Coordinates of C-alpha atoms in Angstrom, one line a residue:
X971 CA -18.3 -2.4 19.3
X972 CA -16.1 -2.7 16.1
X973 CA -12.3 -3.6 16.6
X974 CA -9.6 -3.1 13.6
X975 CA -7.6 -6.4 13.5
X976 CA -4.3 -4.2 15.0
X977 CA -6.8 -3.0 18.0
X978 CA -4.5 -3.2 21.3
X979 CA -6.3 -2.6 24.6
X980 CA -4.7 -2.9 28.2
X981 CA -6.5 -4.5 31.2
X982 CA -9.7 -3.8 32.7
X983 CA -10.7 -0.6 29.8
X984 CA -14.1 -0.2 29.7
X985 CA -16.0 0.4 26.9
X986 CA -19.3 1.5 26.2
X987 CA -22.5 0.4 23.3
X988 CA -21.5 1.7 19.7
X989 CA -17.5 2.0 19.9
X990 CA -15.6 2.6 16.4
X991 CA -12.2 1.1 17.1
X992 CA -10.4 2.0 13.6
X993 CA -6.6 0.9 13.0
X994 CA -4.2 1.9 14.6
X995 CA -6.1 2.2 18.3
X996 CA -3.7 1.7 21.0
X997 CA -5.2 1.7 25.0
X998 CA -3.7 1.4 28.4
X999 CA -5.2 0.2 31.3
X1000 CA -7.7 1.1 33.6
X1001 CA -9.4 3.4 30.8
X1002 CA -13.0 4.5 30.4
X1003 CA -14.5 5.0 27.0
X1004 CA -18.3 5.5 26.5
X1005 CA -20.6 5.1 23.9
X1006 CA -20.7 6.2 20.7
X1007 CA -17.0 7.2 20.2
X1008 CA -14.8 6.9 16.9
X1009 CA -11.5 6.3 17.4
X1010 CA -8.5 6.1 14.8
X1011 CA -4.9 6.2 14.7
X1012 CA -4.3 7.2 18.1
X1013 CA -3.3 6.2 21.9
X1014 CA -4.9 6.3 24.8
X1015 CA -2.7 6.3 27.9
X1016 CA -3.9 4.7 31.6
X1017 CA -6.2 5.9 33.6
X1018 CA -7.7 8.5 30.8
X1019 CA -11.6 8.4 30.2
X1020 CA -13.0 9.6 26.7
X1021 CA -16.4 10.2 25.4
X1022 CA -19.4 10.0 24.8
X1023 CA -19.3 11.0 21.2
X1024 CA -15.9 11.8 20.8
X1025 CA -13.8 11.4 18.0
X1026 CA -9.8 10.8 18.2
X1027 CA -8.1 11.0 14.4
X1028 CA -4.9 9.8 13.5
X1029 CA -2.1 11.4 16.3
X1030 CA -4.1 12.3 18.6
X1031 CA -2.4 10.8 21.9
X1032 CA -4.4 11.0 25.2
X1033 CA -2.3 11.2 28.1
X1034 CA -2.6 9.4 31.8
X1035 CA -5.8 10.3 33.2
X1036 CA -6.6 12.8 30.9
X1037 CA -10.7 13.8 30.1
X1038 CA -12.0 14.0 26.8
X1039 CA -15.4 15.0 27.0
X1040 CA -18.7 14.9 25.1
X1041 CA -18.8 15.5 21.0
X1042 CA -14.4 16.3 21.3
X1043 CA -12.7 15.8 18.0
X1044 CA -8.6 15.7 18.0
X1045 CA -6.4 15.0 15.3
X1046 CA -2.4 15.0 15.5
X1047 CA -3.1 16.5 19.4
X1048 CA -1.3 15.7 22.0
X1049 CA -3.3 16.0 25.2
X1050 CA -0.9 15.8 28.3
X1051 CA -1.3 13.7 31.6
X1052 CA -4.5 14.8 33.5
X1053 CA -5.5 17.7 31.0
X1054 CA -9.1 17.8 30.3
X1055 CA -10.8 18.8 27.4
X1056 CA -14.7 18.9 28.5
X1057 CA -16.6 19.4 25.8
X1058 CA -18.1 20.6 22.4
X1059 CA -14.3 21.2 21.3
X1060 CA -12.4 20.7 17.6
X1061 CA -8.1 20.2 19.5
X1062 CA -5.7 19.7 16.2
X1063 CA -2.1 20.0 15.6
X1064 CA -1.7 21.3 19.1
X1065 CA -0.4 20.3 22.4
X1066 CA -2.7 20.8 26.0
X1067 CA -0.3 20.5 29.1
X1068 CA -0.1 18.3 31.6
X1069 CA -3.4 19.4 34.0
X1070 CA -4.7 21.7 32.2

């Protein structure tokens, strides 16, 4: 793992082998984020689980329990509370509603 020095993570996050936490990272609690993800500028609320191989740019913002899958890019997205973006997917400069 690599943490910026503004890296803020909330209690019990796990986090998987080869994490890229660039500044600006902010994450609740009780999130999930395996290996080999890349993550810059953006939030990650509670409950959400990201990865592996995803890549949140700057404004992305993962809502509660949301799912970002496998080899995901967002930038400036906003992905709403339990929304699920599964895989092999480029989300940017959009919004995803809540549980979809």
């Amino acid at each position: 793992m690599w943490f910026s020095h503004d890296t803020v993570l909330g209690r019990d996050v796990w986090v998987g082998p080869n994490v890229v936490f660039g500044p600006g990272v902010r994450v609740g609690d009780h999130v999930t984020i395996k290996g080999f993800c890349h993550l810059e500028g953006t939030t990650i609320a509670e409950g959400a689980q990201v990865g592996p191989f995803a890549r949140l740019r700057p404004g992305a913002s993962i809502g509660a329990d949301a799912h970002i899958g496998n080899f995901v890019e967002a930038k400036a997205a906003v992905i709403e509370a339990g929304a699920k973006v599964n895989h092999l997917s480029y989300v940017g400069d959009a919004v995803v509603g809540a549980k979809a």
